[in-house]
Amino acid sequence: MNFTVELAERSYDVVVRDGARDQLAALIAERAPRAKSVVVVTSASLAQQPWFTLTSGLEEFTLFVPEGESAKTMTALDELLEAFADRRLSRDDVVVAVGGGAITDLAGFAAATYLRGVALVQIPTSLVGQVDAAIGGKTGVNLAAGKNLVGAFYQPLGVLCDTSVLATLASRERLSGLGEVAKCWLLENRNVERLRGASLDSLIEMAVGLKVAIVGADEREGSSRVLLNYGHTLAHALEKLALRRGPDELRHGEAVAIGLAFAARLACALDRVGDDEVKYHDAVLATLELDGRLPRHYDTDELLEAMTFDKKARHDLGFVLAGVDGYSLVTGIDRAVVADVLERFKGEL
Ligand SMILES: NC(=O)c1ccc[n+]([C@@H]2O[C@H](COP(=O)([O-])OP(=O)(O)OC[C@H]3O[C@@H](n4cnc5c(N)ncnc54)[C@H](O)[C@@H]3O)[C@@H](O)[C@H]2O)c1
């Protein structure tokens, strides 16, 4: 299925299908006809995967970046930009990112900044990449002070979501992606019964459709794009605290699942929705085999502190919450209420 991110002259297609990566040559010929070479940015382990074959129709060279979150550092960015320069990449050429969200974020930011912007194609290979990271133009790297603190909005020429490559994804990475899928299902307010029979491809299409529509309406997160942060206020705080226990303690989507279950409970405590909404959230998470429970070892005060200073919270405690008129960003919530809901939520374990 093809979706279009409508952004006037920067509009582009997101192709979701088995074999989508085969469209690379046609995409480059159409959108970057002057290109002479293509630099593929990926990791050494992904390049070993059986599906790793690309045809761009142009001279190609491949650059390897570190695996996972270690790709999103200023050091990796520096090395990548120097490698672009060594290869004399010109403004007419194309950067093709092949990897999970970490690689699409890093390569996207490198493409946004090298020569003040070179063409970019995103080929996301993880579920998080396909339903979220590679679409919408948010690119960037992390600082010691926090995730995604340096970056740029930079839209690609196209996004090729090849669903066949997901076959080699580890089950924990797949579940992580389902956390974002659950968020989209809830935002769309879709029926749990339909979720039970849904194929992974149809879920990817649902999530991509939602993200494409929201980015087209609000590229820079001035209004509706904030809804895509549903569940993320608590998720970001959990991820920050989890890092102390090691990089593999909590995957992003696992944190989002907990954040979604919490957001329903908070909305209920604020009388914005009834208990049925909490049950609906729990049923969506359970159907996708996601664990929405908040582990007891996260300290409530530390979570509150981390949530207040979340990059997106603008120094105020803000949550996207369900309500009678749908979802909206709610700020100025009494910290004592948030603390109380967190404590009671932990007690559900
Ligand atoms: N820019 C955005 O809008 C946005 C949105 C959501 C997440 N993100 C970012 O995305 C990152 C998380 O992305 P992620 O969950 O994809 O993690 P990731 O990029 O770290 O990939 C997870 C692991 O899966 C492996 N992998 C990827 N595709 C594979 C495949 N087809 N087969 C086998 N292994 C494969 C990777 O090599 C890696 O080891 C975070 O840094 C997050 O901040 C960005």
mmCIF file of C-alpha atoms and ligand atoms in Angstrom:
data_model
loop_
_atom_site.group_PDB
_atom_site.id
_atom_site.type_symbol
_atom_site.label_atom_id
_atom_site.label_comp_id
_atom_site.label_asym_id
_atom_site.label_seq_id
_atom_site.Cartn_x
_atom_site.Cartn_y
_atom_site.Cartn_z
ATOM 1 C CA MET A 1 0.000 0.000 0.000
ATOM 2 C CA ASN A 2 1.232 3.531 -0.761
ATOM 3 C CA PHE A 3 0.730 6.486 1.558
ATOM 4 C CA THR A 4 1.665 10.091 0.854
ATOM 5 C CA VAL A 5 2.980 12.518 3.440
ATOM 6 C CA GLU A 6 1.431 15.730 2.114
ATOM 7 C CA LEU A 7 3.960 18.524 2.605
ATOM 8 C CA ALA A 8 3.612 20.595 -0.599
ATOM 9 C CA GLU A 9 6.871 20.404 -2.598
ATOM 10 C CA ARG A 10 8.414 18.166 0.098
ATOM 11 C CA SER A 11 5.651 15.538 -0.141
ATOM 12 C CA TYR A 12 6.783 11.935 -0.364
ATOM 13 C CA ASP A 13 5.464 8.404 -0.449
ATOM 14 C CA VAL A 14 5.711 5.718 2.185
ATOM 15 C CA VAL A 15 5.466 2.306 0.526
ATOM 16 C CA VAL A 16 4.426 -0.591 2.770
ATOM 17 C CA ARG A 17 4.694 -4.017 1.187
ATOM 18 C CA ASP A 18 6.611 -7.252 0.922
ATOM 19 C CA GLY A 19 9.554 -6.443 -1.376
ATOM 20 C CA ALA A 20 9.252 -2.630 -1.144
ATOM 21 C CA ARG A 21 13.043 -2.232 -1.146
ATOM 22 C CA ASP A 22 13.040 -3.271 -4.821
ATOM 23 C CA GLN A 23 11.611 0.158 -5.609
ATOM 24 C CA LEU A 24 14.825 1.954 -4.639
ATOM 25 C CA ALA A 25 16.168 2.415 -8.184
ATOM 26 C CA ALA A 26 12.823 3.710 -9.476
ATOM 27 C CA LEU A 27 12.460 6.064 -6.514
ATOM 28 C CA ILE A 28 15.922 7.552 -7.012
ATOM 29 C CA ALA A 29 15.446 7.862 -10.786
ATOM 30 C CA GLU A 30 12.219 9.757 -10.208
ATOM 31 C CA ARG A 31 13.079 11.916 -7.208
ATOM 32 C CA ALA A 32 16.856 12.453 -7.633
ATOM 33 C CA PRO A 33 17.474 12.169 -11.394
ATOM 34 C CA ARG A 34 20.872 13.926 -11.200
ATOM 35 C CA ALA A 35 22.277 11.539 -8.576
ATOM 36 C CA LYS A 36 25.481 9.732 -9.547
ATOM 37 C CA SER A 37 26.158 7.747 -6.418
ATOM 38 C CA VAL A 38 24.398 6.309 -3.408
ATOM 39 C CA VAL A 39 25.817 5.863 0.063
ATOM 40 C CA VAL A 40 24.133 3.112 2.037
ATOM 41 C CA VAL A 41 24.309 3.625 5.805
ATOM 42 C CA THR A 42 23.739 0.437 7.780
ATOM 43 C CA SER A 43 25.376 -1.809 10.390
ATOM 44 C CA ALA A 44 27.738 -4.722 9.779
ATOM 45 C CA SER A 45 25.261 -7.215 11.262
ATOM 46 C CA LEU A 46 22.344 -6.024 9.121
ATOM 47 C CA ALA A 47 24.515 -6.282 6.018
ATOM 48 C CA GLN A 48 24.844 -10.025 6.801
ATOM 49 C CA GLN A 49 21.101 -10.595 6.728
ATOM 50 C CA PRO A 50 19.796 -12.771 3.885
ATOM 51 C CA TRP A 51 17.497 -9.993 2.669
ATOM 52 C CA PHE A 52 20.277 -7.419 2.443
ATOM 53 C CA THR A 53 20.301 -6.818 -1.303
ATOM 54 C CA LEU A 54 19.749 -3.378 -2.759
ATOM 55 C CA THR A 55 19.717 -2.113 -6.305
ATOM 56 C CA SER A 56 19.938 1.621 -6.709
ATOM 57 C CA GLY A 57 20.955 1.673 -10.365
ATOM 58 C CA LEU A 58 23.922 3.907 -9.462
ATOM 59 C CA GLU A 59 27.431 3.583 -8.090
ATOM 60 C CA GLU A 60 26.996 2.417 -4.498
ATOM 61 C CA PHE A 61 29.167 2.336 -1.441
ATOM 62 C CA THR A 62 28.285 1.153 2.021
ATOM 63 C CA LEU A 63 29.240 2.715 5.346
ATOM 64 C CA PHE A 64 28.839 0.809 8.607
ATOM 65 C CA VAL A 65 27.766 2.519 11.799
ATOM 66 C CA PRO A 66 27.553 0.989 15.315
ATOM 67 C CA GLU A 67 24.703 -1.283 16.340
ATOM 68 C CA GLY A 68 21.567 -0.038 18.092
ATOM 69 C CA GLU A 69 21.592 3.062 20.284
ATOM 70 C CA SER A 70 25.403 3.351 20.040
ATOM 71 C CA ALA A 71 24.784 4.639 16.506
ATOM 72 C CA LYS A 72 23.093 7.726 17.930
ATOM 73 C CA THR A 73 26.170 9.479 19.321
ATOM 74 C CA MET A 74 28.038 12.618 18.307
ATOM 75 C CA THR A 75 31.101 10.402 17.723
ATOM 76 C CA ALA A 76 29.266 8.132 15.287
ATOM 77 C CA LEU A 77 27.825 11.220 13.573
ATOM 78 C CA ASP A 78 31.265 12.781 13.248
ATOM 79 C CA GLU A 79 32.723 9.592 11.759
ATOM 80 C CA LEU A 80 29.833 9.265 9.325
ATOM 81 C CA LEU A 81 30.120 12.867 8.105
ATOM 82 C CA GLU A 82 33.899 12.473 7.648
ATOM 83 C CA ALA A 83 33.257 9.298 5.650
ATOM 84 C CA PHE A 84 30.792 11.196 3.427
ATOM 85 C CA ALA A 85 33.475 13.810 2.785
ATOM 86 C CA ASP A 86 36.175 11.151 2.122
ATOM 87 C CA ARG A 87 33.901 9.632 -0.491
ATOM 88 C CA ARG A 88 33.301 13.113 -1.965
ATOM 89 C CA LEU A 89 29.558 12.742 -1.611
ATOM 90 C CA SER A 90 27.993 15.665 -3.462
ATOM 91 C CA ARG A 91 24.743 17.522 -3.081
ATOM 92 C CA ASP A 92 23.323 15.554 -5.994
ATOM 93 C CA ASP A 93 23.935 12.192 -4.377
ATOM 94 C CA VAL A 94 21.691 10.164 -2.116
ATOM 95 C CA VAL A 95 22.021 8.769 1.403
ATOM 96 C CA VAL A 96 20.077 5.531 1.875
ATOM 97 C CA ALA A 97 19.551 4.492 5.498
ATOM 98 C CA VAL A 98 18.942 0.760 6.008
ATOM 99 C CA GLY A 99 18.272 -0.217 9.596
ATOM 100 C CA GLY A 100 16.218 0.247 12.729
ATOM 101 C CA GLY A 101 15.183 3.577 14.193
ATOM 102 C CA ALA A 102 18.661 4.249 15.548
ATOM 103 C CA ILE A 103 20.189 4.109 12.062
ATOM 104 C CA THR A 104 17.380 6.021 10.339
ATOM 105 C CA ASP A 105 17.696 8.742 13.026
ATOM 106 C CA LEU A 106 21.490 8.983 12.686
ATOM 107 C CA ALA A 107 21.688 8.756 8.877
ATOM 108 C CA GLY A 108 18.764 11.175 8.567
ATOM 109 C CA PHE A 109 20.517 13.747 10.724
ATOM 110 C CA ALA A 110 23.793 13.253 8.829
ATOM 111 C CA ALA A 111 21.934 13.772 5.540
ATOM 112 C CA ALA A 112 20.215 16.865 6.971
ATOM 113 C CA THR A 113 23.498 18.507 7.956
ATOM 114 C CA TYR A 114 26.098 17.337 5.396
ATOM 115 C CA LEU A 115 26.474 20.149 2.795
ATOM 116 C CA ARG A 116 23.393 21.654 4.493
ATOM 117 C CA GLY A 117 21.278 18.801 3.221
ATOM 118 C CA VAL A 118 21.638 15.899 0.779
ATOM 119 C CA ALA A 119 18.856 13.648 -0.482
ATOM 120 C CA LEU A 120 17.739 10.863 1.835
ATOM 121 C CA VAL A 121 15.827 7.619 1.387
ATOM 122 C CA GLN A 122 14.742 5.680 4.458
ATOM 123 C CA ILE A 123 14.543 1.875 4.349
ATOM 124 C CA PRO A 124 13.498 0.994 7.899
ATOM 125 C CA THR A 125 14.087 -2.647 8.807
ATOM 126 C CA SER A 126 12.660 -2.838 12.342
ATOM 127 C CA LEU A 127 8.997 -2.597 13.287
ATOM 128 C CA VAL A 128 9.664 0.622 15.253
ATOM 129 C CA GLY A 129 11.398 2.021 12.179
ATOM 130 C CA GLN A 130 8.550 1.101 9.845
ATOM 131 C CA VAL A 131 5.618 2.282 11.938
ATOM 132 C CA ASP A 132 7.290 5.322 13.448
ATOM 133 C CA ALA A 133 10.959 6.394 13.298
ATOM 134 C CA ALA A 134 11.544 6.563 9.544
ATOM 135 C CA ILE A 135 8.383 8.562 8.806
ATOM 136 C CA GLY A 136 7.869 12.223 9.536
ATOM 137 C CA GLY A 137 11.346 13.709 9.303
ATOM 138 C CA LYS A 138 12.489 13.693 12.926
ATOM 139 C CA THR A 139 16.199 12.882 12.892
ATOM 140 C CA GLY A 140 18.887 13.182 15.523
ATOM 141 C CA VAL A 141 21.336 11.781 18.027
ATOM 142 C CA ASN A 142 21.559 11.569 21.814
ATOM 143 C CA LEU A 143 23.612 13.563 24.309
ATOM 144 C CA ALA A 144 24.809 12.356 27.710
ATOM 145 C CA ALA A 145 22.089 14.622 29.119
ATOM 146 C CA GLY A 146 19.314 12.781 27.328
ATOM 147 C CA LYS A 147 17.939 11.097 24.248
ATOM 148 C CA ASN A 148 17.319 12.921 20.959
ATOM 149 C CA LEU A 149 18.544 16.265 22.307
ATOM 150 C CA VAL A 150 20.294 17.173 19.029
ATOM 151 C CA GLY A 151 18.472 16.838 15.762
ATOM 152 C CA ALA A 152 16.614 18.323 12.837
ATOM 153 C CA PHE A 153 13.334 17.978 11.030
ATOM 154 C CA TYR A 154 14.414 16.655 7.645
ATOM 155 C CA GLN A 155 12.045 14.884 5.282
ATOM 156 C CA PRO A 156 13.251 12.034 3.041
ATOM 157 C CA LEU A 157 12.520 11.583 -0.674
ATOM 158 C CA GLY A 158 10.679 8.427 0.217
ATOM 159 C CA VAL A 159 10.306 5.634 2.757
ATOM 160 C CA LEU A 160 10.344 1.970 1.706
ATOM 161 C CA CYS A 161 8.869 -0.275 4.414
ATOM 162 C CA ASP A 162 9.679 -3.760 3.211
ATOM 163 C CA THR A 163 7.659 -6.010 5.487
ATOM 164 C CA SER A 164 9.534 -9.166 4.403
ATOM 165 C CA VAL A 165 12.707 -8.056 6.244
ATOM 166 C CA LEU A 166 10.865 -8.180 9.581
ATOM 167 C CA ALA A 167 11.117 -11.991 9.500
ATOM 168 C CA THR A 168 14.643 -11.810 10.948
ATOM 169 C CA LEU A 169 13.753 -9.363 13.733
ATOM 170 C CA ALA A 170 14.261 -10.656 17.297
ATOM 171 C CA SER A 171 10.980 -11.189 19.127
ATOM 172 C CA ARG A 172 11.776 -8.540 21.733
ATOM 173 C CA GLU A 173 12.333 -5.957 18.959
ATOM 174 C CA ARG A 174 9.054 -7.021 17.367
ATOM 175 C CA LEU A 175 7.252 -6.525 20.679
ATOM 176 C CA SER A 176 8.882 -3.126 21.048
ATOM 177 C CA GLY A 177 7.370 -2.102 17.723
ATOM 178 C CA LEU A 178 3.992 -3.405 18.842
ATOM 179 C CA GLY A 179 4.089 -0.832 21.673
ATOM 180 C CA GLU A 180 3.844 1.911 19.035
ATOM 181 C CA VAL A 181 1.223 -0.083 17.144
ATOM 182 C CA ALA A 182 -0.871 -0.277 20.343
ATOM 183 C CA LYS A 183 -0.583 3.493 20.716
ATOM 184 C CA CYS A 184 -1.904 4.013 17.182
ATOM 185 C CA TRP A 185 -4.726 1.499 17.669
ATOM 186 C CA LEU A 186 -5.816 3.339 20.811
ATOM 187 C CA LEU A 187 -5.548 6.774 19.187
ATOM 188 C CA GLU A 188 -7.715 5.457 16.349
ATOM 189 C CA ASN A 189 -10.101 4.064 18.961
ATOM 190 C CA ARG A 190 -10.439 0.812 17.084
ATOM 191 C CA ASN A 191 -12.259 -2.268 18.215
ATOM 192 C CA VAL A 192 -10.395 -4.934 20.236
ATOM 193 C CA GLU A 193 -12.188 -7.736 18.377
ATOM 194 C CA ARG A 194 -10.767 -6.505 15.071
ATOM 195 C CA LEU A 195 -7.301 -6.372 16.625
ATOM 196 C CA ARG A 196 -7.492 -10.083 17.449
ATOM 197 C CA GLY A 197 -7.733 -11.081 13.803
ATOM 198 C CA ALA A 198 -5.415 -8.427 12.375
ATOM 199 C CA SER A 199 -2.270 -9.400 10.421
ATOM 200 C CA LEU A 200 1.027 -7.683 11.161
ATOM 201 C CA ASP A 201 1.004 -6.102 7.692
ATOM 202 C CA SER A 202 -2.434 -4.600 8.278
ATOM 203 C CA LEU A 203 -1.291 -3.240 11.657
ATOM 204 C CA ILE A 204 1.742 -1.620 10.025
ATOM 205 C CA GLU A 205 -0.536 -0.038 7.430
ATOM 206 C CA MET A 206 -2.869 1.270 10.137
ATOM 207 C CA ALA A 207 0.023 2.854 12.067
ATOM 208 C CA VAL A 208 1.689 4.279 8.952
ATOM 209 C CA GLY A 209 -1.634 5.718 7.775
ATOM 210 C CA LEU A 210 -2.126 7.510 11.087
ATOM 211 C CA LYS A 211 1.409 8.866 11.251
ATOM 212 C CA VAL A 212 1.362 10.039 7.629
ATOM 213 C CA ALA A 213 -1.925 11.895 8.164
ATOM 214 C CA ILE A 214 -0.752 13.551 11.387
ATOM 215 C CA VAL A 215 2.648 14.616 10.009
ATOM 216 C CA GLY A 216 0.949 16.035 6.915
ATOM 217 C CA ALA A 217 -1.310 18.128 9.160
ATOM 218 C CA ASP A 218 1.348 19.226 11.665
ATOM 219 C CA GLU A 219 4.946 18.622 10.594
ATOM 220 C CA ARG A 220 6.608 20.529 13.450
ATOM 221 C CA GLU A 221 4.520 19.282 16.368
ATOM 222 C CA GLY A 222 2.663 22.548 16.895
ATOM 223 C CA SER A 223 -0.700 20.842 17.409
ATOM 224 C CA SER A 224 -1.964 17.366 16.482
ATOM 225 C CA ARG A 225 1.488 15.711 16.161
ATOM 226 C CA VAL A 226 1.741 15.918 19.930
ATOM 227 C CA LEU A 227 -0.883 13.140 20.058
ATOM 228 C CA LEU A 228 1.765 10.728 18.762
ATOM 229 C CA ASN A 229 3.421 11.178 22.148
ATOM 230 C CA TYR A 230 0.537 9.283 23.745
ATOM 231 C CA GLY A 231 1.996 7.124 26.525
ATOM 232 C CA HIS A 232 5.403 8.699 26.029
ATOM 233 C CA THR A 233 5.611 11.037 29.044
ATOM 234 C CA LEU A 234 5.941 8.124 31.437
ATOM 235 C CA ALA A 235 7.750 6.005 28.813
ATOM 236 C CA HIS A 236 10.571 8.538 28.431
ATOM 237 C CA ALA A 237 10.946 8.821 32.201
ATOM 238 C CA LEU A 238 11.065 5.022 32.555
ATOM 239 C CA GLU A 239 13.649 4.745 29.774
ATOM 240 C CA LYS A 240 15.817 7.357 31.455
ATOM 241 C CA LEU A 241 15.732 5.595 34.831
ATOM 242 C CA ALA A 242 16.081 2.133 33.241
ATOM 243 C CA LEU A 243 19.385 3.128 31.655
ATOM 244 C CA ARG A 244 20.993 2.913 35.104
ATOM 245 C CA ARG A 245 20.307 -0.830 35.052
ATOM 246 C CA GLY A 246 21.860 -1.194 31.617
ATOM 247 C CA PRO A 247 21.051 -0.493 27.975
ATOM 248 C CA ASP A 248 18.912 -3.642 27.605
ATOM 249 C CA GLU A 249 16.730 -3.123 30.678
ATOM 250 C CA LEU A 250 13.750 -1.638 28.832
ATOM 251 C CA ARG A 251 13.048 -1.308 25.107
ATOM 252 C CA HIS A 252 11.232 1.809 23.919
ATOM 253 C CA GLY A 253 8.010 0.007 23.017
ATOM 254 C CA GLU A 254 7.966 -1.834 26.338
ATOM 255 C CA ALA A 255 8.101 1.535 28.089
ATOM 256 C CA VAL A 256 5.361 2.873 25.802
ATOM 257 C CA ALA A 257 3.089 -0.053 26.725
ATOM 258 C CA ILE A 258 3.427 0.853 30.421
ATOM 259 C CA GLY A 259 2.933 4.530 29.568
ATOM 260 C CA LEU A 260 -0.316 3.749 27.733
ATOM 261 C CA ALA A 261 -1.733 1.679 30.609
ATOM 262 C CA PHE A 262 -0.799 4.474 33.014
ATOM 263 C CA ALA A 263 -2.294 7.226 30.837
ATOM 264 C CA ALA A 264 -5.660 5.419 30.878
ATOM 265 C CA ARG A 265 -5.543 5.191 34.675
ATOM 266 C CA LEU A 266 -4.610 8.858 34.996
ATOM 267 C CA ALA A 267 -7.426 9.910 32.650
ATOM 268 C CA CYS A 268 -9.808 7.818 34.752
ATOM 269 C CA ALA A 269 -8.540 9.352 38.029
ATOM 270 C CA LEU A 270 -9.154 12.802 36.544
ATOM 271 C CA ASP A 271 -12.709 11.754 35.615
ATOM 272 C CA ARG A 272 -11.998 12.314 31.935
ATOM 273 C CA VAL A 273 -13.040 8.742 31.100
ATOM 274 C CA GLY A 274 -14.635 5.820 32.886
ATOM 275 C CA ASP A 275 -13.151 2.535 34.049
ATOM 276 C CA ASP A 276 -14.195 0.949 30.733
ATOM 277 C CA GLU A 277 -11.414 2.951 29.040
ATOM 278 C CA VAL A 278 -8.837 1.389 31.395
ATOM 279 C CA LYS A 279 -10.199 -2.064 30.547
ATOM 280 C CA TYR A 280 -10.099 -1.242 26.822
ATOM 281 C CA HIS A 281 -6.436 -0.155 27.079
ATOM 282 C CA ASP A 282 -5.534 -3.297 29.029
ATOM 283 C CA ALA A 283 -7.332 -5.478 26.459
ATOM 284 C CA VAL A 284 -5.490 -3.852 23.523
ATOM 285 C CA LEU A 285 -2.135 -4.354 25.253
ATOM 286 C CA ALA A 286 -2.943 -7.958 26.211
ATOM 287 C CA THR A 287 -4.068 -8.791 22.669
ATOM 288 C CA LEU A 288 -0.708 -7.615 21.349
ATOM 289 C CA GLU A 289 0.984 -9.605 24.160
ATOM 290 C CA LEU A 290 2.395 -6.436 25.679
ATOM 291 C CA ASP A 291 3.043 -6.128 29.394
ATOM 292 C CA GLY A 292 1.637 -2.809 30.614
ATOM 293 C CA ARG A 293 2.467 -3.302 34.296
ATOM 294 C CA LEU A 294 4.719 -0.798 36.060
ATOM 295 C CA PRO A 295 7.544 -2.577 37.927
ATOM 296 C CA ARG A 296 7.758 -1.615 41.605
ATOM 297 C CA HIS A 297 11.442 -0.744 41.520
ATOM 298 C CA TYR A 298 10.808 2.584 39.758
ATOM 299 C CA ASP A 299 10.721 5.323 42.389
ATOM 300 C CA THR A 300 7.666 7.590 42.122
ATOM 301 C CA ASP A 301 9.537 10.819 42.976
ATOM 302 C CA GLU A 302 12.229 10.068 40.429
ATOM 303 C CA LEU A 303 9.621 9.319 37.781
ATOM 304 C CA LEU A 304 7.843 12.605 38.531
ATOM 305 C CA GLU A 305 11.109 14.511 38.296
ATOM 306 C CA ALA A 306 12.025 12.863 34.990
ATOM 307 C CA MET A 307 8.542 13.496 33.578
ATOM 308 C CA THR A 308 8.603 17.166 34.526
ATOM 309 C CA PHE A 309 11.892 17.729 32.723
ATOM 310 C CA ASP A 310 11.091 15.600 29.706
ATOM 311 C CA LYS A 311 12.173 17.412 26.502
ATOM 312 C CA LYS A 312 8.611 17.459 25.240
ATOM 313 C CA ALA A 313 7.039 18.518 28.539
ATOM 314 C CA ARG A 314 8.414 22.068 28.287
ATOM 315 C CA HIS A 315 9.117 22.053 32.051
ATOM 316 C CA ASP A 316 5.553 21.302 32.939
ATOM 317 C CA LEU A 317 3.988 17.956 33.658
ATOM 318 C CA GLY A 318 2.040 17.196 30.483
ATOM 319 C CA PHE A 319 0.233 14.079 29.298
ATOM 320 C CA VAL A 320 -1.742 13.198 26.225
ATOM 321 C CA LEU A 321 -4.933 11.800 27.727
ATOM 322 C CA ALA A 322 -8.210 10.323 26.549
ATOM 323 C CA GLY A 323 -11.343 12.349 27.198
ATOM 324 C CA VAL A 324 -14.969 12.567 26.116
ATOM 325 C CA ASP A 325 -13.942 14.561 23.035
ATOM 326 C CA GLY A 326 -11.028 12.304 22.143
ATOM 327 C CA TYR A 327 -7.338 12.670 22.952
ATOM 328 C CA SER A 328 -5.625 15.940 23.867
ATOM 329 C CA LEU A 329 -2.556 17.272 25.634
ATOM 330 C CA VAL A 330 -3.367 18.014 29.274
ATOM 331 C CA THR A 331 -1.007 20.135 31.350
ATOM 332 C CA GLY A 332 -1.069 21.584 34.844
ATOM 333 C CA ILE A 333 -2.126 18.304 36.466
ATOM 334 C CA ASP A 334 -1.656 18.214 40.231
ATOM 335 C CA ARG A 335 1.560 16.290 40.958
ATOM 336 C CA ALA A 336 -0.059 14.642 43.963
ATOM 337 C CA VAL A 337 -2.701 13.055 41.709
ATOM 338 C CA VAL A 338 -0.044 11.778 39.301
ATOM 339 C CA ALA A 339 1.982 10.392 42.241
ATOM 340 C CA ASP A 340 -1.077 8.707 43.694
ATOM 341 C CA VAL A 341 -2.015 7.052 40.376
ATOM 342 C CA LEU A 342 1.587 5.882 39.927
ATOM 343 C CA GLU A 343 1.611 4.343 43.404
ATOM 344 C CA ARG A 344 -1.709 2.590 42.889
ATOM 345 C CA PHE A 345 -0.600 1.422 39.429
ATOM 346 C CA LYS A 346 2.551 -0.156 40.914
ATOM 347 C CA GLY A 347 0.349 -1.891 43.449
ATOM 348 C CA GLU A 348 -1.460 -3.699 40.620
ATOM 349 C CA LEU A 349 1.535 -5.981 40.115
HETATM 350 N N1 LIG B 1 12.576 9.774 14.551
HETATM 351 C C1 LIG B 1 11.484 9.348 15.119
HETATM 352 O O1 LIG B 1 10.381 9.875 14.893
HETATM 353 C C2 LIG B 1 11.557 8.177 16.053
HETATM 354 C C3 LIG B 1 10.370 7.540 16.472
HETATM 355 C C4 LIG B 1 10.478 6.401 17.272
HETATM 356 C C5 LIG B 1 11.724 5.938 17.663
HETATM 357 N N2 LIG B 1 12.845 6.606 17.253
HETATM 358 C C6 LIG B 1 14.175 6.125 17.640
HETATM 359 O O2 LIG B 1 14.351 4.809 17.120
HETATM 360 C C7 LIG B 1 15.258 4.113 17.942
HETATM 361 C C8 LIG B 1 14.704 2.753 18.239
HETATM 362 O O3 LIG B 1 14.529 2.078 17.020
HETATM 363 P P1 LIG B 1 14.494 0.486 16.975
HETATM 364 O O4 LIG B 1 13.552 0.010 17.997
HETATM 365 O O5 LIG B 1 14.319 0.100 15.574
HETATM 366 O O6 LIG B 1 15.921 0.088 17.539
HETATM 367 P P2 LIG B 1 17.333 -0.143 16.819
HETATM 368 O O7 LIG B 1 17.486 0.715 15.649
HETATM 369 O O8 LIG B 1 18.328 -0.042 17.911
HETATM 370 O O9 LIG B 1 17.218 -1.632 16.308
HETATM 371 C C9 LIG B 1 17.063 -2.654 17.257
HETATM 372 C C10 LIG B 1 17.879 -3.874 16.874
HETATM 373 O O10 LIG B 1 17.219 -4.554 15.801
HETATM 374 C C11 LIG B 1 18.165 -4.858 14.787
HETATM 375 N N3 LIG B 1 17.442 -4.970 13.544
HETATM 376 C C12 LIG B 1 16.825 -3.987 12.839
HETATM 377 N N4 LIG B 1 16.192 -4.488 11.789
HETATM 378 C C13 LIG B 1 16.393 -5.827 11.811
HETATM 379 C C14 LIG B 1 15.965 -6.915 10.996
HETATM 380 N N5 LIG B 1 15.142 -6.742 9.962
HETATM 381 N N6 LIG B 1 16.402 -8.150 11.311
HETATM 382 C C15 LIG B 1 17.191 -8.371 12.391
HETATM 383 N N7 LIG B 1 17.606 -7.388 13.217
HETATM 384 C C16 LIG B 1 17.200 -6.135 12.915
HETATM 385 C C17 LIG B 1 19.149 -3.722 14.864
HETATM 386 O O11 LIG B 1 20.366 -4.074 14.255
HETATM 387 C C18 LIG B 1 19.272 -3.541 16.356
HETATM 388 O O12 LIG B 1 20.168 -4.442 16.917
HETATM 389 C C19 LIG B 1 15.456 4.945 19.203
HETATM 390 O O13 LIG B 1 16.705 5.577 19.148
HETATM 391 C C20 LIG B 1 14.339 5.971 19.124
HETATM 392 O O14 LIG B 1 14.684 7.191 19.745
HETATM 393 C C21 LIG B 1 12.784 7.691 16.457
#
